[in-house]
Coordinates of C-alpha atoms and ligand atoms in Angstrom, one line a residue:
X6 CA 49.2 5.0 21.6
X7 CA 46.6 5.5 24.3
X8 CA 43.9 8.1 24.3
X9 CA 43.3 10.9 27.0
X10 CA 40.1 12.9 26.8
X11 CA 39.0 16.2 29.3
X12 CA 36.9 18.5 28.7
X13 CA 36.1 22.2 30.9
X14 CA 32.9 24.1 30.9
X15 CA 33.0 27.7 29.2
X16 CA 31.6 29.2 32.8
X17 CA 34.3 31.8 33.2
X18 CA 38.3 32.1 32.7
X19 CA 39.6 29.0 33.7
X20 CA 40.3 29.2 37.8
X21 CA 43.7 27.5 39.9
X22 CA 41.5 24.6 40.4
X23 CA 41.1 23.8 36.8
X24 CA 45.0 24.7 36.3
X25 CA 46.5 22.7 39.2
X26 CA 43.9 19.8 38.8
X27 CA 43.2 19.4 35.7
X28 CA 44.9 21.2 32.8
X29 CA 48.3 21.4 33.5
X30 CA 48.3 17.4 33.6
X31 CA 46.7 17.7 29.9
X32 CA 49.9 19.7 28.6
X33 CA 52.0 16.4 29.8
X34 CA 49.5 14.2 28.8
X35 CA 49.3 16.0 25.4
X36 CA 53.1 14.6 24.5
X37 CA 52.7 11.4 25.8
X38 CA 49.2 10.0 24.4
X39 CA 46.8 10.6 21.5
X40 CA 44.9 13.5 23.0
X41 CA 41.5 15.2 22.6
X42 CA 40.3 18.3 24.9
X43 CA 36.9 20.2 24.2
X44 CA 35.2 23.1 26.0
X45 CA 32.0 21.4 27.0
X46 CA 29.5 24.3 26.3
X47 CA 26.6 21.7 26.3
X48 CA 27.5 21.2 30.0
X49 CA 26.8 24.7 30.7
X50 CA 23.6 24.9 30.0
X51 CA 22.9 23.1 33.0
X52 CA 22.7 26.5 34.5
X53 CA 21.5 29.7 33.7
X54 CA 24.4 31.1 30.9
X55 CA 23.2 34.6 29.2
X56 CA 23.1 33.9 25.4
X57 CA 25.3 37.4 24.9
X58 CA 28.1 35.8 26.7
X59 CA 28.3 31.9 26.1
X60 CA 29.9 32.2 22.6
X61 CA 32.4 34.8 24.3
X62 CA 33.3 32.7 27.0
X63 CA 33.9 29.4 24.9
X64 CA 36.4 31.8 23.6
X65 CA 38.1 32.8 26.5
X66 CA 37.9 28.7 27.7
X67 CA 39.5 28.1 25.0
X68 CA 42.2 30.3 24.8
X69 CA 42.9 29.9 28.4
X70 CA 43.9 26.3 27.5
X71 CA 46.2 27.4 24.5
X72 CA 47.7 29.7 27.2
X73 CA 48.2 27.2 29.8
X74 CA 50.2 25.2 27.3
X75 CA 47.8 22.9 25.2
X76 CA 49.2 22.7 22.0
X77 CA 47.4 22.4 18.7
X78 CA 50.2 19.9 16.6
X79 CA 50.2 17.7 19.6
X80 CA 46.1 17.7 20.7
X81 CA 43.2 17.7 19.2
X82 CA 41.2 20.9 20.8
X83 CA 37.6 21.4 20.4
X84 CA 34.2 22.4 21.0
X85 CA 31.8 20.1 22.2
X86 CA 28.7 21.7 20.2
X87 CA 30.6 21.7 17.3
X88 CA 30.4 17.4 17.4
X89 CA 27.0 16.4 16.4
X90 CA 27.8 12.7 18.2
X91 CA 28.2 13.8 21.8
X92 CA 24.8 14.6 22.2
X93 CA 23.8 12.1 19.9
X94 CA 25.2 9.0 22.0
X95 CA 24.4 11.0 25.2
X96 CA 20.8 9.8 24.6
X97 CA 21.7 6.0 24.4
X98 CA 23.5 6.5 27.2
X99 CA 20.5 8.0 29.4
X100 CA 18.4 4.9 28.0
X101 CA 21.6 2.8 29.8
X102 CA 21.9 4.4 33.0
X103 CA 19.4 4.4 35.9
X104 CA 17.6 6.8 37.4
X105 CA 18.9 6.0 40.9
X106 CA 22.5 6.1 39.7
X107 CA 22.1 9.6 38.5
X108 CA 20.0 10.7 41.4
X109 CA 23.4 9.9 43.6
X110 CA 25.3 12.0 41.6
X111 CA 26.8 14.6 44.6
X112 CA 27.2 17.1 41.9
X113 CA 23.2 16.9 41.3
X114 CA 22.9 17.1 44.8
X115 CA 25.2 20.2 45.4
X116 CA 23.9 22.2 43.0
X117 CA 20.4 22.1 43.9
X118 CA 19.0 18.4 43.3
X119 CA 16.2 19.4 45.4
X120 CA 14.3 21.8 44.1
X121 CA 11.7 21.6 42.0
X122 CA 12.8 24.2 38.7
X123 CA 16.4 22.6 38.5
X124 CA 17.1 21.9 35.1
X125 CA 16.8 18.3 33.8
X126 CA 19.7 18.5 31.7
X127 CA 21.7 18.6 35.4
X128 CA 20.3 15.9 36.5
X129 CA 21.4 14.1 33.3
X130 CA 24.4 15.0 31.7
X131 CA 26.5 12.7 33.3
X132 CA 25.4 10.8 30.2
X133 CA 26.7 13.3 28.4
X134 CA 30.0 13.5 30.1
X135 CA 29.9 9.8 29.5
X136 CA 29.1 9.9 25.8
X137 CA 32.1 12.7 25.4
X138 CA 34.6 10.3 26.7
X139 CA 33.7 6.5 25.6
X140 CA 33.1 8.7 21.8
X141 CA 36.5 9.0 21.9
X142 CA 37.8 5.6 23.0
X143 CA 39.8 7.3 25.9
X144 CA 41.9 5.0 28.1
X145 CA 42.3 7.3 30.2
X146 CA 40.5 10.6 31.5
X147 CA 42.6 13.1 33.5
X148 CA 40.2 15.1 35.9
X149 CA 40.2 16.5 39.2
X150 CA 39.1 14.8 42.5
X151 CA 35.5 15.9 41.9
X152 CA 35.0 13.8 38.8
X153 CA 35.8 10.6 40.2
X154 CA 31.9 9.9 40.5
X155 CA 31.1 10.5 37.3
X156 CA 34.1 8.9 35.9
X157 CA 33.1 5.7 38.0
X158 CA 29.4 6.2 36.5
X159 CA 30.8 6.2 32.9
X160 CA 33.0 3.0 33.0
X161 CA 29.3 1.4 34.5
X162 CA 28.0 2.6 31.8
X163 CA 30.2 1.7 29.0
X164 CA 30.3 -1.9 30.9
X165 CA 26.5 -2.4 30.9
X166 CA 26.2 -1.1 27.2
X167 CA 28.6 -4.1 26.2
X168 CA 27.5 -6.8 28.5
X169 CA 23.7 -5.7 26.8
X170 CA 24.8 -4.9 23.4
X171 CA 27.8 -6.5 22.4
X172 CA 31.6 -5.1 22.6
X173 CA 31.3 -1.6 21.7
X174 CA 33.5 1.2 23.7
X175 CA 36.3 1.2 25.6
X176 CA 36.3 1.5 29.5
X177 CA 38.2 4.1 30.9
X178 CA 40.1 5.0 33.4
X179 CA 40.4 8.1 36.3
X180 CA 43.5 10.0 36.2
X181 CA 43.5 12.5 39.3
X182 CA 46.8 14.4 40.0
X183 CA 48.6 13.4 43.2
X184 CA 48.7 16.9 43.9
X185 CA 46.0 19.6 43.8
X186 CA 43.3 17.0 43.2
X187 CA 41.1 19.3 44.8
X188 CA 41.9 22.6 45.3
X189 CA 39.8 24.9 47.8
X190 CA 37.7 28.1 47.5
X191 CA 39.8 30.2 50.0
X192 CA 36.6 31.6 52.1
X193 CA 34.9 28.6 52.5
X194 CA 37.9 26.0 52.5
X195 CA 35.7 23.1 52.7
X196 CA 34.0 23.6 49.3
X197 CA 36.1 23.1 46.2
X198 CA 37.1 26.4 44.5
X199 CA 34.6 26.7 41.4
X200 CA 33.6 29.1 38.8
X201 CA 29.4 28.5 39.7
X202 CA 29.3 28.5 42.6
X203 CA 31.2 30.3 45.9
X204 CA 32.2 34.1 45.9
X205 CA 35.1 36.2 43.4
X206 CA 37.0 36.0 46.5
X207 CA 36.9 32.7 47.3
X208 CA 38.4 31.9 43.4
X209 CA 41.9 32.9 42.0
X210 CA 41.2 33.2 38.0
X211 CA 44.0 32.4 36.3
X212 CA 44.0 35.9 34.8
X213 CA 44.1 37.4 38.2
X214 CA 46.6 40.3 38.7
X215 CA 49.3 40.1 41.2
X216 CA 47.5 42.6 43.5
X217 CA 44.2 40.3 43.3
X218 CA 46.0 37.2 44.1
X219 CA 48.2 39.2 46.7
X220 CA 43.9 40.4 48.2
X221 CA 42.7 37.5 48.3
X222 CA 45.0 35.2 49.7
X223 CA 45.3 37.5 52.3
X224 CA 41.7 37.2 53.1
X225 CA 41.8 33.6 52.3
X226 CA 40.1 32.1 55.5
X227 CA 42.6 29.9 57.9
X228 CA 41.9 29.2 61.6
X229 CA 42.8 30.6 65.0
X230 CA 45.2 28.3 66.1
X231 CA 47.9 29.8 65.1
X232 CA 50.6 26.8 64.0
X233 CA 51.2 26.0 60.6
X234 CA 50.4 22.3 60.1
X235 CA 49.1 20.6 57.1
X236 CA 45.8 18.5 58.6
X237 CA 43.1 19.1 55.9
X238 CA 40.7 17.2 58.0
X239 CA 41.2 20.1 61.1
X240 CA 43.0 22.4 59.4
X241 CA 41.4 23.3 56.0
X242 CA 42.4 26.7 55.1
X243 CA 46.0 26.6 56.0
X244 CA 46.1 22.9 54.5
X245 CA 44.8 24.5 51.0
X246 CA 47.7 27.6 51.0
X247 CA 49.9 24.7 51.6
X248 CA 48.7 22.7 48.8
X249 CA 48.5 25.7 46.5
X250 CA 52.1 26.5 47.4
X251 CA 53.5 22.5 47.0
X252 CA 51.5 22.4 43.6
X253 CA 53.1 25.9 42.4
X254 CA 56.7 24.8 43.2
X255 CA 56.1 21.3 42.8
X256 CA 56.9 20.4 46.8
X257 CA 55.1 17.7 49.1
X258 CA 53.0 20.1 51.4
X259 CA 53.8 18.2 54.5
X260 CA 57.8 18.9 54.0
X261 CA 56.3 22.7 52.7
X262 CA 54.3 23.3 56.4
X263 CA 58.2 22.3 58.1
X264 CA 59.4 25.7 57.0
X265 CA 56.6 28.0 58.3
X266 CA 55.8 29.0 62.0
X267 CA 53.1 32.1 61.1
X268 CA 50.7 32.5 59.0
X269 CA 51.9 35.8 57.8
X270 CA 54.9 34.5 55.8
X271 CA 53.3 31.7 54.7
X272 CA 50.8 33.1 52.6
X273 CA 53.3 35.8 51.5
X274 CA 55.0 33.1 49.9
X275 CA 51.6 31.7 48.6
X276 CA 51.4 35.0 47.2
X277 CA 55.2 34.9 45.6
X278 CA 54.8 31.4 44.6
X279 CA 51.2 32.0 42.8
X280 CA 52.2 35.3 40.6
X281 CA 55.2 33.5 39.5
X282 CA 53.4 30.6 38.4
X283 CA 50.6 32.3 36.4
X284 CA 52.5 34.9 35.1
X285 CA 53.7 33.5 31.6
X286 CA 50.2 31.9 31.2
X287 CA 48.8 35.7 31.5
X288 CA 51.5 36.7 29.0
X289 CA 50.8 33.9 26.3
X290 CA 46.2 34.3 27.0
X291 CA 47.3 38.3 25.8
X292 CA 48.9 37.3 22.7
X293 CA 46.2 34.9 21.9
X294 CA 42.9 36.7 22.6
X295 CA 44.1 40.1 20.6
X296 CA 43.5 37.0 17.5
X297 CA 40.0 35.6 18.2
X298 CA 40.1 34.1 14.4
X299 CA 43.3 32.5 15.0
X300 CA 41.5 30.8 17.9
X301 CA 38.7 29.6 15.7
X302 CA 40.4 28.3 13.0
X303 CA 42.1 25.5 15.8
X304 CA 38.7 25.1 17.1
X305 CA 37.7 24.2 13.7
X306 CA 40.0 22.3 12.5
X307 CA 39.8 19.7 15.7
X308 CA 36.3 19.7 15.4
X309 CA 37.1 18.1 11.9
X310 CA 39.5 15.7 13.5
X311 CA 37.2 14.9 16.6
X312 CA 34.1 14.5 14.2
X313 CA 35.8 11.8 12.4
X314 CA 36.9 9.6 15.6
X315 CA 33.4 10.9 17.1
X316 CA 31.0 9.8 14.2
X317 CA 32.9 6.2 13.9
X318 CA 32.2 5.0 17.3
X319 CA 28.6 6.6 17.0
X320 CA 27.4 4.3 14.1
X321 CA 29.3 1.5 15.8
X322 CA 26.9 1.8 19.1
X323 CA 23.8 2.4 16.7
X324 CA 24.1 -0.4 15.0
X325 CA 25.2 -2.0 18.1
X326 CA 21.9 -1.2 20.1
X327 CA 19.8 -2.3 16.4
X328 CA 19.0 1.5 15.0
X329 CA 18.6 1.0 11.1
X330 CA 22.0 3.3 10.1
X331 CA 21.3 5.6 6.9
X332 CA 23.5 4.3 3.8
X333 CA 27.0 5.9 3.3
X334 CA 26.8 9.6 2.2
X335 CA 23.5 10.4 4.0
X336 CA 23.5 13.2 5.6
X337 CA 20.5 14.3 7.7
Ligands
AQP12 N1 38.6 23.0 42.8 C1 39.1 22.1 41.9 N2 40.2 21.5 42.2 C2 40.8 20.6 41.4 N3 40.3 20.3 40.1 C3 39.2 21.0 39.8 N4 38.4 21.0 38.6 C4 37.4 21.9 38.8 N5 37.4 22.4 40.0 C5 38.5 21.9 40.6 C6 38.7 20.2 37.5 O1 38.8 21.1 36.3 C7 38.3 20.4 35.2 C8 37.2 21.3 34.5 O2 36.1 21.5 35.5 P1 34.7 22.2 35.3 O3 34.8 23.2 34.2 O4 33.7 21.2 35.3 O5 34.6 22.8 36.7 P2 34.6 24.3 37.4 O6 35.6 25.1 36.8 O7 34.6 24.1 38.8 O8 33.2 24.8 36.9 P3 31.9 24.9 37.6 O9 31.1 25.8 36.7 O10 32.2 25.4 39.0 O11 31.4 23.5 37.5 P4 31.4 22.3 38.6 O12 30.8 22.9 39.8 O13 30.4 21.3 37.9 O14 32.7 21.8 38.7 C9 37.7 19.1 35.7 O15 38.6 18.0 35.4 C10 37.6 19.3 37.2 O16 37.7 18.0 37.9

């Protein structure tokens, strides 16, 4: 059976983009391959996170994925912290790639790659987003559109490391939806909707109440024109309703555009199409965050089951790359 690993950073509830990009992909994937999902908390470090909060929100992460449908008998779910390896290999893995290739990271770029007191750990954890997948011998890696880089940075990766060392991980492959690959923030519609950076208003959480989604796609920024068209070059507010609406009701957002002359009805629809979509995910997060214990026992026990897949390919690049590997039943 092929492997699928993805991962989401504990930064906040999980957002549409994540949903419609990302995670609702995973539940398919979940039934169809040998699956593994973690909350990356190491990621998050990349940026200020208040130590009162971080354990809290790795909470909510997670429960927001048992919510959206991930499923403990048919995926592995887990906390990245909670697997010594993945930092472990990351460090191989920043002795394997170059400086210049993670200096053209856009992410790097985006979120500050410029200044002076930006946090190393941004400019390298593509390494560790590379060490979390090729751990796991994932054949394939379901993300959204803004991944692609460093998914493309990780199969170089895991490519040099074998040319210089010897077969040792699998290279994997992108897998970005058809649809939604890249949902919007809705004020600033040529930014990708994100939990970091961009304003409340610009991001539907999927926890939103009806009356929040109902403000702010209202507000959501489209153009003066006045025609609905879908033209996300020209066009890319009213392009992103019409994606949001073809991903919630699973419609091509060309043949969605067709039916809509005003901007009025179509983001009432937006609206309609958006509560109806998130409303039994909002029903099944209540359920599972009155039981926060519940929620760490399954964190638990995958970290069990991710720690064994984890730790195997871990002594297979050390002793790849030369290290001398403890004997059996060392444990440091
Ligand atoms: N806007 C988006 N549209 C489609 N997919 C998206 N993803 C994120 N944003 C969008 C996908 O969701 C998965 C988890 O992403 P993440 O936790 O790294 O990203 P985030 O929620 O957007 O968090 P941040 O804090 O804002 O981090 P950055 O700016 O680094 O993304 C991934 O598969 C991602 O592709």
């Amino acid at each position: 059976m092929t492997r699928v690993l993805s991962g989401v950073q504990p930064s906040g509830v999980l957002h549409l983009g994540n949903y419609l990009g990302a995670v609702r992909g995973w539940v398919t994937d979940q039934r169809s391959h040998e699956a593994f999902f973690c909350v990356v908390d190491l990621h998050s470090l990349t940026l200020d996170q208040d130590p009162r909060l971080l354990a809290g929100r790795t909470l909510d992460a997670a429960a927001g994925l048992l919510a959206a449908g991930l499923d403990p008998e048919d995926c592995t779910l887990f906390v990245q912290s909670h697997v010594a390896a993945h930092p472990r290999l990351a460090w191989l893995l920043e002795c394997t790639a170059t400086f210049g290739e993670l200096r053209r990271m856009t992410q790097f770029k985006d979120k500050g790659g410029n200044s002076e007191t930006v946090r190393a750990g941004l400019f390298t954890y593509p390494a560790l987003m590379a060490a979390d997948i090729l751990l796991y011998d994932a054949d394939r890696v379901p993300v959204g559109d803004d991944q692609r880089q460093h998914l493309e940075l990780t199969r170089t990766v895991a490519a040099r490391f074998n040319h210089r060392y010897g077969q040792t991980f699998v290279v994997p492959e992108a897998a970005v939806p058809d649809v939604a690959a890249r949902v919007m923030d809705l004020q600033e519609p040529t930014r990708k909707m994100s939990k970091s950076v961009g304003s409340p208003l610009g991001t539907i959480d999927i926890l939103d109440t009806p009356d929040d989604v109902a403000r702010k796609v209202r507000k959501a920024v489209t153009d003066t024109e006045g025609q609905v068209r879908y033209d996300p070059v020209t066009k890319p507010g009213v392009s992103n309703l019409l994606d949001l609406l073809g991903a919630a009701r699973c419609e091509d957002p060309i043949a969605v555009a067709a039916r809509y002359g005003d901007y009025g009805s179509l983001k009432r629809d937006v609206v309609e199409a958006l509560v109806e979509l998130l409303q039994p995910l909002q029903e099944r997060y209540a359920v599972l965050s009155a039981d926060p214990y519940q929620i760490e026992q399954i964190l638990a026990a995958g970290a069990a089951r991710a720690a064994t897949v984890a730790d195997a390919t871990l002594d297979r690049a050390m002793r790849a790359t030369g290290f001398l590997v403890p004997p059996k039943g060392f444990a440091p």
